XYZ file of C-alpha atoms in Angstrom:
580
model
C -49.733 51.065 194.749
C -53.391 51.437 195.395
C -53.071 55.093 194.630
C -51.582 53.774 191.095
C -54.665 51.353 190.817
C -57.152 54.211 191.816
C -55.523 56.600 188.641
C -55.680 54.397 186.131
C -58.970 52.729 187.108
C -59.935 56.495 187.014
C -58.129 57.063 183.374
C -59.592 54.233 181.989
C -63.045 54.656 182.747
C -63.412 58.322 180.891
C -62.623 56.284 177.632
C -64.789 53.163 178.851
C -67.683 53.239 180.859
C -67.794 49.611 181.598
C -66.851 45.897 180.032
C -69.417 45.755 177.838
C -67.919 49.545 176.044
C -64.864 47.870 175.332
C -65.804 44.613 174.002
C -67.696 46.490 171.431
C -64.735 48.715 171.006
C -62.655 45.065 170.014
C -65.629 43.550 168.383
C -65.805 41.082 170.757
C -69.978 41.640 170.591
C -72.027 43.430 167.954
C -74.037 46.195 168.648
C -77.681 44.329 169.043
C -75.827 41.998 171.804
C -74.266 45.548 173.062
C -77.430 47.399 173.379
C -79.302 43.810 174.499
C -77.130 43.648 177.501
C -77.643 47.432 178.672
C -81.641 47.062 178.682
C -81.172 43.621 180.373
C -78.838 45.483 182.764
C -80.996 48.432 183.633
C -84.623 46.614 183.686
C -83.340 43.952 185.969
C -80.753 45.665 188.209
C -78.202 42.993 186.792
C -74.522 44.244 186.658
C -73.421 43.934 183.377
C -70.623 41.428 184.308
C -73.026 38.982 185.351
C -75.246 39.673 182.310
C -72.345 38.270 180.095
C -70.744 35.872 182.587
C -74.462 33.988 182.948
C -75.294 33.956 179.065
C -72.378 32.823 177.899
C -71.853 35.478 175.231
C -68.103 35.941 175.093
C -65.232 33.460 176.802
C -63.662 33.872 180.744
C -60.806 35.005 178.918
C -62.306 37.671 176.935
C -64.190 38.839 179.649
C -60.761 39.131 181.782
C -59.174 40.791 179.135
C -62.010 43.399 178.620
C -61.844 43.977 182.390
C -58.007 43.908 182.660
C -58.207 46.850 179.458
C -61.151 48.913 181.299
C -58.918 49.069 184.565
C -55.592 49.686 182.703
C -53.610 46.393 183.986
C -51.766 43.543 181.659
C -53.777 40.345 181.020
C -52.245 37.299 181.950
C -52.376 33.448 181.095
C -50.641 31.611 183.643
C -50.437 28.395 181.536
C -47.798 30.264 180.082
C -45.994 31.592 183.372
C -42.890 29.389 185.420
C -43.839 30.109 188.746
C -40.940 31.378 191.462
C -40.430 29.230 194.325
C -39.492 33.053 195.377
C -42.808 34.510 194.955
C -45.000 31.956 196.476
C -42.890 31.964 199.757
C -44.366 35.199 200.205
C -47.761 34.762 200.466
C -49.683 31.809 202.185
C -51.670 29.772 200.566
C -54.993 30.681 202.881
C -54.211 34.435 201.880
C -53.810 33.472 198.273
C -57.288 31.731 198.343
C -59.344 34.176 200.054
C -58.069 36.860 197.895
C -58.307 34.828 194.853
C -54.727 35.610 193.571
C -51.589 34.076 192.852
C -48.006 35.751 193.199
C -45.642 34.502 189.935
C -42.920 36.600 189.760
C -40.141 38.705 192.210
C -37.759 40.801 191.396
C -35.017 40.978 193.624
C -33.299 44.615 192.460
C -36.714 46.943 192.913
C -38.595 44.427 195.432
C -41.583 44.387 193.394
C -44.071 40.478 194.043
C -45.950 40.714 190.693
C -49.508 39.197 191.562
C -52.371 37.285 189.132
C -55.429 38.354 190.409
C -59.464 37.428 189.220
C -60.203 41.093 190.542
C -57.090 43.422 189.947
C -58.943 47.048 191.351
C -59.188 44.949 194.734
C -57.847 47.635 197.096
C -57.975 46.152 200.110
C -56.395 42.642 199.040
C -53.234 44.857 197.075
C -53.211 46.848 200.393
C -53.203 43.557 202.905
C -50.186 41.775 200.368
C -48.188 45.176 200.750
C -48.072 44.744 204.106
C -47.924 40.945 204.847
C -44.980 41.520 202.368
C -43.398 44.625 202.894
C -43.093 44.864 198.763
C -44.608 46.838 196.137
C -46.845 44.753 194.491
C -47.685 44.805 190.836
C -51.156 43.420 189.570
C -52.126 41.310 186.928
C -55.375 40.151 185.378
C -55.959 36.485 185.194
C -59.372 34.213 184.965
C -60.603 32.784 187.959
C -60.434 29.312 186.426
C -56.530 29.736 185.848
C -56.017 31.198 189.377
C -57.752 28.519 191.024
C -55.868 25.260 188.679
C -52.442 27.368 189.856
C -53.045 27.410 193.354
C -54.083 23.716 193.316
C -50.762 22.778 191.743
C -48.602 25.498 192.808
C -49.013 25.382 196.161
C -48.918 21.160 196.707
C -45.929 21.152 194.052
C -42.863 19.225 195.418
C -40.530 21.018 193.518
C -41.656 24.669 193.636
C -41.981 24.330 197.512
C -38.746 22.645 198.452
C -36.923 24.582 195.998
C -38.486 27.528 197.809
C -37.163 26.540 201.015
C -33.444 25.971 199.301
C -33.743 29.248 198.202
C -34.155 30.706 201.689
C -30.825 29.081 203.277
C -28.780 30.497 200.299
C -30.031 33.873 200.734
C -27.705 34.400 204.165
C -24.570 33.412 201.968
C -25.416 35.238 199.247
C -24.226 38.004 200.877
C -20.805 36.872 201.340
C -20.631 34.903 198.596
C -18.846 38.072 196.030
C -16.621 39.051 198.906
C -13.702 36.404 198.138
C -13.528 34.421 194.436
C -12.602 31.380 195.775
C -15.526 31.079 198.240
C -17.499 29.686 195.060
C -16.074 26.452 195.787
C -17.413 26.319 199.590
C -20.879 27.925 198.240
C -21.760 24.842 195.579
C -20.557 22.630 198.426
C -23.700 24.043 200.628
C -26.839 21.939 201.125
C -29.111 24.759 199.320
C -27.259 24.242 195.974
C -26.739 20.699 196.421
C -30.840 20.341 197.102
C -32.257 22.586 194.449
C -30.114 20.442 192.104
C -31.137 17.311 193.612
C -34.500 18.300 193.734
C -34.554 19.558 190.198
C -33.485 15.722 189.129
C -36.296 13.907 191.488
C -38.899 16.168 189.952
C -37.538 15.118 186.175
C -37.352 11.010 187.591
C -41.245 11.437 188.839
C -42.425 13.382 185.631
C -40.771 10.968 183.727
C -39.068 13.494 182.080
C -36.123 12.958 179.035
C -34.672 16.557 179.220
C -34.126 19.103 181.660
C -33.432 22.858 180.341
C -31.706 25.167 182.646
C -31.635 28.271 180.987
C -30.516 31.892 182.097
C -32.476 34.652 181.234
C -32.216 38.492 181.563
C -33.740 38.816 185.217
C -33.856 34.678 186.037
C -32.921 31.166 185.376
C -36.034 29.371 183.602
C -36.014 25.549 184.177
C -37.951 23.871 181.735
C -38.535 19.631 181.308
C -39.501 17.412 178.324
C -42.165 15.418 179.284
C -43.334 13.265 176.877
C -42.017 15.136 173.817
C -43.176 18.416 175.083
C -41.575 20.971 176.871
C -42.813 22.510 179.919
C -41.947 25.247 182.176
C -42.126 24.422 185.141
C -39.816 26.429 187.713
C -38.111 30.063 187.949
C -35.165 30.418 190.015
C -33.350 34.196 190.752
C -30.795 34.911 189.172
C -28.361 35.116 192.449
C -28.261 31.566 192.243
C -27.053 30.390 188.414
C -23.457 30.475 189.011
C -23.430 28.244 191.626
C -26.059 25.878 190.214
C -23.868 25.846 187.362
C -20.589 25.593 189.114
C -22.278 22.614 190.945
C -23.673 20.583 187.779
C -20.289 21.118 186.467
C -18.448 19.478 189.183
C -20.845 16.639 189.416
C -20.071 16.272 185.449
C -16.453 16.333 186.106
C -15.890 19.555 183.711
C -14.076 22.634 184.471
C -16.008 25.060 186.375
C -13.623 28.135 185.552
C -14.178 27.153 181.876
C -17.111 29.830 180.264
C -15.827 30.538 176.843
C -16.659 26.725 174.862
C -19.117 24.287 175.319
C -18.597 21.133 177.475
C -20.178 17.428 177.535
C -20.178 15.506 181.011
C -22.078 12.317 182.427
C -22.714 11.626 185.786
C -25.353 8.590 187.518
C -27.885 10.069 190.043
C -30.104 7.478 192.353
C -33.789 8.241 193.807
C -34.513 5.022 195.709
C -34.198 1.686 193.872
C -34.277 3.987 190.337
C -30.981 4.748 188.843
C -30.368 7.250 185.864
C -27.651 8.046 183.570
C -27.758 12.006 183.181
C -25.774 13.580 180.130
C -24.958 16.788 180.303
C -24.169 19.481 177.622
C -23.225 23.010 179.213
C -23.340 25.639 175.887
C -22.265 29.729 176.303
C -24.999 31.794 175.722
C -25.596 35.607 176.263
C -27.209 35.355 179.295
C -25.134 32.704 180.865
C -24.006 29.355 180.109
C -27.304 26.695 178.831
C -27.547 23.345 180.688
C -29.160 20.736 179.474
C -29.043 17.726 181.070
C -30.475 14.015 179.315
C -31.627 10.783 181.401
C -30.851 7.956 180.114
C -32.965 5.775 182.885
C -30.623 2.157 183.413
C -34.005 0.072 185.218
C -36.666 -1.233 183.549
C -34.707 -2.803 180.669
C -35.004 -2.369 176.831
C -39.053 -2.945 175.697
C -40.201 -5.360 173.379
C -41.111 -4.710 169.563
C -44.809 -4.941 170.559
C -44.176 -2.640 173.439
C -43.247 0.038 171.943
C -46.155 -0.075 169.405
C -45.227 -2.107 166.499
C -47.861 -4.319 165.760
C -49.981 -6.595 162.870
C -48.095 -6.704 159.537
C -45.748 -4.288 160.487
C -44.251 -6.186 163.087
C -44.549 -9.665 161.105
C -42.534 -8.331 158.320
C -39.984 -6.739 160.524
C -39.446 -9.616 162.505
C -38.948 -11.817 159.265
C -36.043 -9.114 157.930
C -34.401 -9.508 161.345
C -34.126 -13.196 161.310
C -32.566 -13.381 158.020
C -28.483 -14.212 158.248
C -27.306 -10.719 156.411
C -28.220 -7.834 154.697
C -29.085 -4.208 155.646
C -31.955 -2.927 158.209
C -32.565 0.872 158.131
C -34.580 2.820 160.893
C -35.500 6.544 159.512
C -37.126 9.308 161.423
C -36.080 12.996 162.824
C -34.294 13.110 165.794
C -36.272 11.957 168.921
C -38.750 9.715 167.140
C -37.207 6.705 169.023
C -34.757 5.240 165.868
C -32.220 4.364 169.159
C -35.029 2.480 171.000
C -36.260 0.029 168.180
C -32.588 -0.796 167.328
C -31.605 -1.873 171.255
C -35.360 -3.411 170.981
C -34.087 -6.001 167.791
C -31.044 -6.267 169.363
C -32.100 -7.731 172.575
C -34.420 -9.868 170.648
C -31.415 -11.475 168.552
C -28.830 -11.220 171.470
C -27.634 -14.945 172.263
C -24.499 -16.416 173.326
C -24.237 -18.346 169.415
C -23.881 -14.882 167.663
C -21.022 -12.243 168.407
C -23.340 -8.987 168.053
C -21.348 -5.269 168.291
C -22.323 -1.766 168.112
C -20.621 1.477 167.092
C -22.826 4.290 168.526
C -22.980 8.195 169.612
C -22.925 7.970 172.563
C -23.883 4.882 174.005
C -27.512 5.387 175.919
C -28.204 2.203 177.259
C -26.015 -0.784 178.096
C -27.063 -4.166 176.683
C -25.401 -7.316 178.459
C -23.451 -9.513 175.755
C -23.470 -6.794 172.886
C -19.997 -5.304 172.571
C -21.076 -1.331 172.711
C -18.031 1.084 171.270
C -18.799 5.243 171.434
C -17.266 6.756 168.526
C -14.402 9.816 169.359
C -13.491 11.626 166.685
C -11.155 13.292 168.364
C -8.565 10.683 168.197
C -9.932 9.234 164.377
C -12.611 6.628 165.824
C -15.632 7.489 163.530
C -18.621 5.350 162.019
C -16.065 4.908 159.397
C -12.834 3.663 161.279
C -14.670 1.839 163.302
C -16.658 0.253 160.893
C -13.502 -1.070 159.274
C -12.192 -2.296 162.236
C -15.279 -4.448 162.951
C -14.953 -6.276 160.308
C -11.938 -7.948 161.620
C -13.514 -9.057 164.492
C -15.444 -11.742 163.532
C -18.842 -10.473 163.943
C -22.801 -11.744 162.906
C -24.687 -8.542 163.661
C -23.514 -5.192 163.100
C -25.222 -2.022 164.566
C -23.752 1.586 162.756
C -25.369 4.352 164.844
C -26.197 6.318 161.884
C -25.154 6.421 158.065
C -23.658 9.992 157.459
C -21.550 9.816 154.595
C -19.944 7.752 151.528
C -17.224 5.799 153.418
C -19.764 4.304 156.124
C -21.949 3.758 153.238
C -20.147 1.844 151.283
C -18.645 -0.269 154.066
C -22.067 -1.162 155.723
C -22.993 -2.652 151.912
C -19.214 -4.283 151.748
C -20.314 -5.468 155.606
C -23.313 -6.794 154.500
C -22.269 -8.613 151.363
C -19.985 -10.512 152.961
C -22.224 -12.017 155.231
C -23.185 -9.530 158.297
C -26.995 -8.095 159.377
C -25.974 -4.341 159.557
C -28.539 -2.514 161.275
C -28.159 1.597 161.106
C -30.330 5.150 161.024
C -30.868 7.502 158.527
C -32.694 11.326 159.498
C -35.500 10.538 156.403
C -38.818 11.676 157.096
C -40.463 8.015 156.024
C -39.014 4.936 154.666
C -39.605 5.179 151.070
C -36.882 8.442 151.534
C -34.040 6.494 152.765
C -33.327 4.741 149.523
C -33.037 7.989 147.618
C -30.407 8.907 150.083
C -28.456 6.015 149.982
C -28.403 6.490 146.286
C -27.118 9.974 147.015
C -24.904 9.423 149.732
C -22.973 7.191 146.669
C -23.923 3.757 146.758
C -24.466 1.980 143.700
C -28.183 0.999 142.762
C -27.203 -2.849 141.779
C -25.444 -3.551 145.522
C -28.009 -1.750 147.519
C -30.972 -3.688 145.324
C -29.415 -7.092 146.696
C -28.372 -6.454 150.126
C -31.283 -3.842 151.393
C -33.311 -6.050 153.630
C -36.299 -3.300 155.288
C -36.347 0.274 156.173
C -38.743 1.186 158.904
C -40.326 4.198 159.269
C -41.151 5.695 162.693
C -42.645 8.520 165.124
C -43.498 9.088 168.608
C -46.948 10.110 169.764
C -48.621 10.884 172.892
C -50.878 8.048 174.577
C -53.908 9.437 176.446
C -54.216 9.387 179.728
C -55.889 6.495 181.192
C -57.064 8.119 184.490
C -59.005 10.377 182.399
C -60.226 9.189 179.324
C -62.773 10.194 177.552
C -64.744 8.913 174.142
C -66.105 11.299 171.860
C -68.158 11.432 168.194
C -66.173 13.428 165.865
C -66.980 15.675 163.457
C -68.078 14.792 159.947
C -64.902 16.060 158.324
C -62.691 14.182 160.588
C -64.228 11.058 159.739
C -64.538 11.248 156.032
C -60.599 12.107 156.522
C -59.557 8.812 158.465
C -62.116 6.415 155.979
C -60.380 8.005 153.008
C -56.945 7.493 154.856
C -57.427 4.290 155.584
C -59.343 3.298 152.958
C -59.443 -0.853 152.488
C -57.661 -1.348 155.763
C -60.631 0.107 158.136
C -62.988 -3.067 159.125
C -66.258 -2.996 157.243
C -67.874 -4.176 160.698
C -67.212 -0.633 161.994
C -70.956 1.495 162.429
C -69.733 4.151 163.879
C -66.458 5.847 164.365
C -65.363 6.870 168.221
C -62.381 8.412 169.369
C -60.628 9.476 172.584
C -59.287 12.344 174.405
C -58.021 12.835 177.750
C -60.087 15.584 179.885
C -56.684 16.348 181.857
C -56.336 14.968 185.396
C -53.868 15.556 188.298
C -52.034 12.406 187.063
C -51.595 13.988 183.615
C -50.545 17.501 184.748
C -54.027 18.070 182.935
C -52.430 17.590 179.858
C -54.536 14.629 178.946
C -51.570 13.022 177.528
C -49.672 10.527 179.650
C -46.448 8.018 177.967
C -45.754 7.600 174.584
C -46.088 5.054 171.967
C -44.026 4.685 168.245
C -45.892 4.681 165.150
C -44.344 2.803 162.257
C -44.087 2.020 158.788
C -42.039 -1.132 157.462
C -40.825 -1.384 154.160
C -40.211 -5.027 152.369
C -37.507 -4.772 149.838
C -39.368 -7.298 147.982
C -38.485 -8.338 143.693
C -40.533 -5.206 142.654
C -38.753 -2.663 145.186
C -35.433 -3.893 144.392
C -36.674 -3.506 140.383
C -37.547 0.449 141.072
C -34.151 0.461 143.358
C -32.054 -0.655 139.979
C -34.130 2.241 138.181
C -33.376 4.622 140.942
C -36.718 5.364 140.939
C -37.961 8.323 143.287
C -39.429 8.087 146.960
C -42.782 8.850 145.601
C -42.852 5.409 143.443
C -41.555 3.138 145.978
C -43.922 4.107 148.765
C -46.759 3.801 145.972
C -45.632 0.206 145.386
C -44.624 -0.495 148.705
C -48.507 0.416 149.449
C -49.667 -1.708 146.943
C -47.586 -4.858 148.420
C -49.371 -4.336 151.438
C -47.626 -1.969 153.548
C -49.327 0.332 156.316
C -48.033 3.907 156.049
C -46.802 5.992 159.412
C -50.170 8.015 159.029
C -52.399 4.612 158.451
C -50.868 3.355 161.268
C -51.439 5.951 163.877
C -54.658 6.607 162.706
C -55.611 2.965 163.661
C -53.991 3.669 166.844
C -56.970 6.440 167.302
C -59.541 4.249 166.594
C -58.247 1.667 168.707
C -58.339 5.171 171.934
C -54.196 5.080 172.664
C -53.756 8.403 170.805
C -55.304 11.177 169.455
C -55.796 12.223 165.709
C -54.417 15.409 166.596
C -51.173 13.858 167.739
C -50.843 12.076 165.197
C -51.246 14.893 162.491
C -48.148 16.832 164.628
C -46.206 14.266 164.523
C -46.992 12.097 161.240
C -48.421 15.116 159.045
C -45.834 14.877 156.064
């Protein structure tokens, strides 16, 4: 390998004499910088490198890159990477940090360690990893600032270290493991499987993860978790080992494990401590291998309040009027995984007593709420929002939750529901309230019954709250304020000098992502005389959010914005997730 180094080190430099050559080659500098640097360089015996580290002319990362070009390796970012447990088994963590490297990557079939390194022509520490390792090593150019975060987390990582250690115990029964089919069934049995998998799911409970991805790929098994919203990649596992994770995730889920060709659905409860969560799992055939992706559902810590979950002022006055009326229809809109499920258990717990007989038809059921009567639809054996629907009405009920309104037949018969005396609460996928009456228009009810029974339609998102461990205030630019006065408009406090918002810098509690929980962002709609009058005209979403603004209402965008100013978010999550 150094030999390899040594030629194209050599190759490269007859095109490039040095970094500075090739960022003028890309641009990076102009030519008065360019020719700047080289008199700095040879009056004051300064290496060129330092010249642009110390001035602050181009980035870390362009100056990598240059380097990375002028030697004839591949750049890196390894906020990109998912790091194999694998790879850092190989090299210590004292070895790592005196070299300044990071191993990422293994590949089993030609034993090659793939390495980051801040100095990728460094001879002696390829030569010293070849040996400690007995592998060929392949080098990559990385910053120093990326190396050094990586081997701060990588190293003191729970999951990529015990994982790591799993790893090792399966490697002895790998070898066996092809000899005899049915020894499959003893393998996913073994402590190694039965630990990565466990350890997988502690890692998701502590990073308060919804989601966990396990995905095959050509040459590994990616796992990835949704943290927050956001999906992360966080671990690589070799390849050896996805048919008996799978296998093993199976049986937990009580599906067929000799089953490849369709997709499956499965449940099964998993307990760290005194914290117990309901995992759903979906297994889907892909070309690599089968696709797990496994959803927790966490049963402690009870449904949150309306306030908790970020409903607030006259948003949450006028919702909590609509709810305590006797009947009539309350819609929640928003994409999928904006929280619709979580407000509706939130009003339901609210109006849950032992006077009024409350039922829900859902799918699936997520949480279990003590006194509601919770159905799952199956349409499998004709139980859908429809059937179902029909049925409750014979059961004497007061408050009716529809998981979501998806065609003419459950339209019609939450209206008949909720002329005849029910509250019917239910979803629609609308991207803000004003929408959902459009669709209800289109989905074939008739203008006059949905003028007199709609009720409200909220309106909601999820965004990001900053971290607290490490937040930070900040003046922003001109622009952004002139954007949030003209969004606001009347609503922003005259007392207000001077705009601040807040960031978070990114601490170890945060995975540095400056982003830690999440709160919802809402919009309520009153279907007040004048709605109901544009309803009867089937007037478009356009004119009922204008007059819904007029009554009074605080839009999704309004309302997050306020959540800036007030330092729980950012304005930049709220434009991703409230931009229309």
């Amino acid at each position: 390998m150094p030999d390899t180094v040594l030629q194209q080190t050599t190759q490269a430099s007859q095109e490039a004499k040095n970094v500075a050559d090739v960022l003028l080659a890309d641009a990076a500098i102009t030519k008065e910088q360019y020719e700047d640097i080289k008199v700095k360089s040879a009056s004051e015996g300064v290496a060129i490198e330092d010249i642009l580290k110390n001035e602050g002319v181009i980035s870390e990362i362009q100056l990598t890159q240059a380097k990375a070009k002028l030697l004839g390796v591949e750049f890196i970012s390894l906020s990109s990477v998912s790091f194999s447990p694998q790879a850092l088994s190989f090299v210590p963590q004292s070895v790592a940090e005196r070299f300044t490297l990071i191993p990422f990557a293994y590949d089993d079939q030609t034993k090659t360690l793939s390495v980051a390194m801040n100095n990728p022509a460094d001879l002696e520490a390829i030569s010293f990893v070849q040996q400690k390792t007995g592998l060929f090593v392949k080098s990559y150019a990385s910053t120093s600032t990326d190396i050094q975060k990586a081997l701060k987390e990588q190293y003191r990582q729970e999951l990529v270290g015990e994982v790591g250690q799993a790893l090792e115990e399966t490697e002895e029964f790998e070898k066996t493991r092809t000899v005899d089919s049915k020894q499959i069934s003893q393998l996913i049995k073994e402590a190694p499987i039965a630990k990565i998998v466990s350890t997988i799911l502690d890692y998701a409970m502590s990073s308060r993860a919804s989601d966990v991805h396990i995905e095959p790929q050509a040459d590994r098994v990616r796992v990835r978790y949704r943290i927050d919203g956001i999906l992360y990649d966080k671990l690589s596992l070799p390849k050896g080992v996805q048919e008996a994770l799978t296998s093993r995730i199976k049986i937990l889920s009580e599906m067929k494990i000799d089953e490849h060709r369709i997709p499956q659905d499965g449940r099964f409860n998993f307990k760290v401590d005194n914290n117990e969560v309901d995992l759903r799992i979906s297994v889907l055939p892909a070309s690599k291998g089968e696709k797990i992706v496994m959803r927790l559902l966490r049963k402690s810590g009870g449904v949150p309040a309306l306030a908790e979950l970020g409903l607030g002022g006259t948003s949450l006055k006028n919702l909590e009027t609509a709810i305590l009326r006797p009947h009539g229809i309350i819609i929640v809109c928003g994409p999928t995984g904006s929280g619709k499920t979580t407000t509706l258990y939130s009003v339901l717990s609210k109006l849950n007593t032992p006077k009024v007989n409350i039922m829900s038809l859902e799918d699936p059921v997520e949480y279990e709420i003590p006194g509601v009567n919770q159905v799952q639809i199956n349409p499998a054996v004709g139980l859908t929002f429809a059937t179902g629907l029909r049925a409750f009405l014979r059961q004497d009920p007061n408050i009716i939750l529809v998981g979501e309104i998806r065609d003419n037949e459950t339209t019609d018969l939450a209206i008949q529901a909720a002329l005849t005396g029910h509250l019917v609460f239910s979803t629609l996928h609308t991207s803000n309230a004003s929408s959902a009456i459009p669709r209800l228009l289109d989905l074939g009810a008739e203008s006059f019954l949905l003028a007199s029974t709609m009720t409200a339609v909220v309106g909601q998102r999820i965004a990001r709250k900053i971290c607290p461990d490490c937040k930070e205030t900040y003046t922003p630019a001109p622009e952004v304020v002139s954007e949030i006065k003209n969004a606001l408009g009347n609503i922003l406090s005259k007392d207000i000098e001077e705009i601040k918002l807040s960031k978070g810098r990114g601490c170890d509690q945060c995975a540095a992502s400056g982003y830690r929980g999440r709160i919802g962002i809402y919009e309520v709609l009153l279907i007040n005389d004048k709605v109901a009058r544009l309803i009867l005209e089937r007037a478009d979403a356009g004119t009922v959010e204008q007059q819904a603004v007029s009554d009074g209402m605080i839009t999704m965008k309004q309302d997050g914005y306020l959540k800036a100013l007030q330092g729980v978010t950012t304005i930049e999550e709220v434009l991703r997730v409230a931009q229309e």
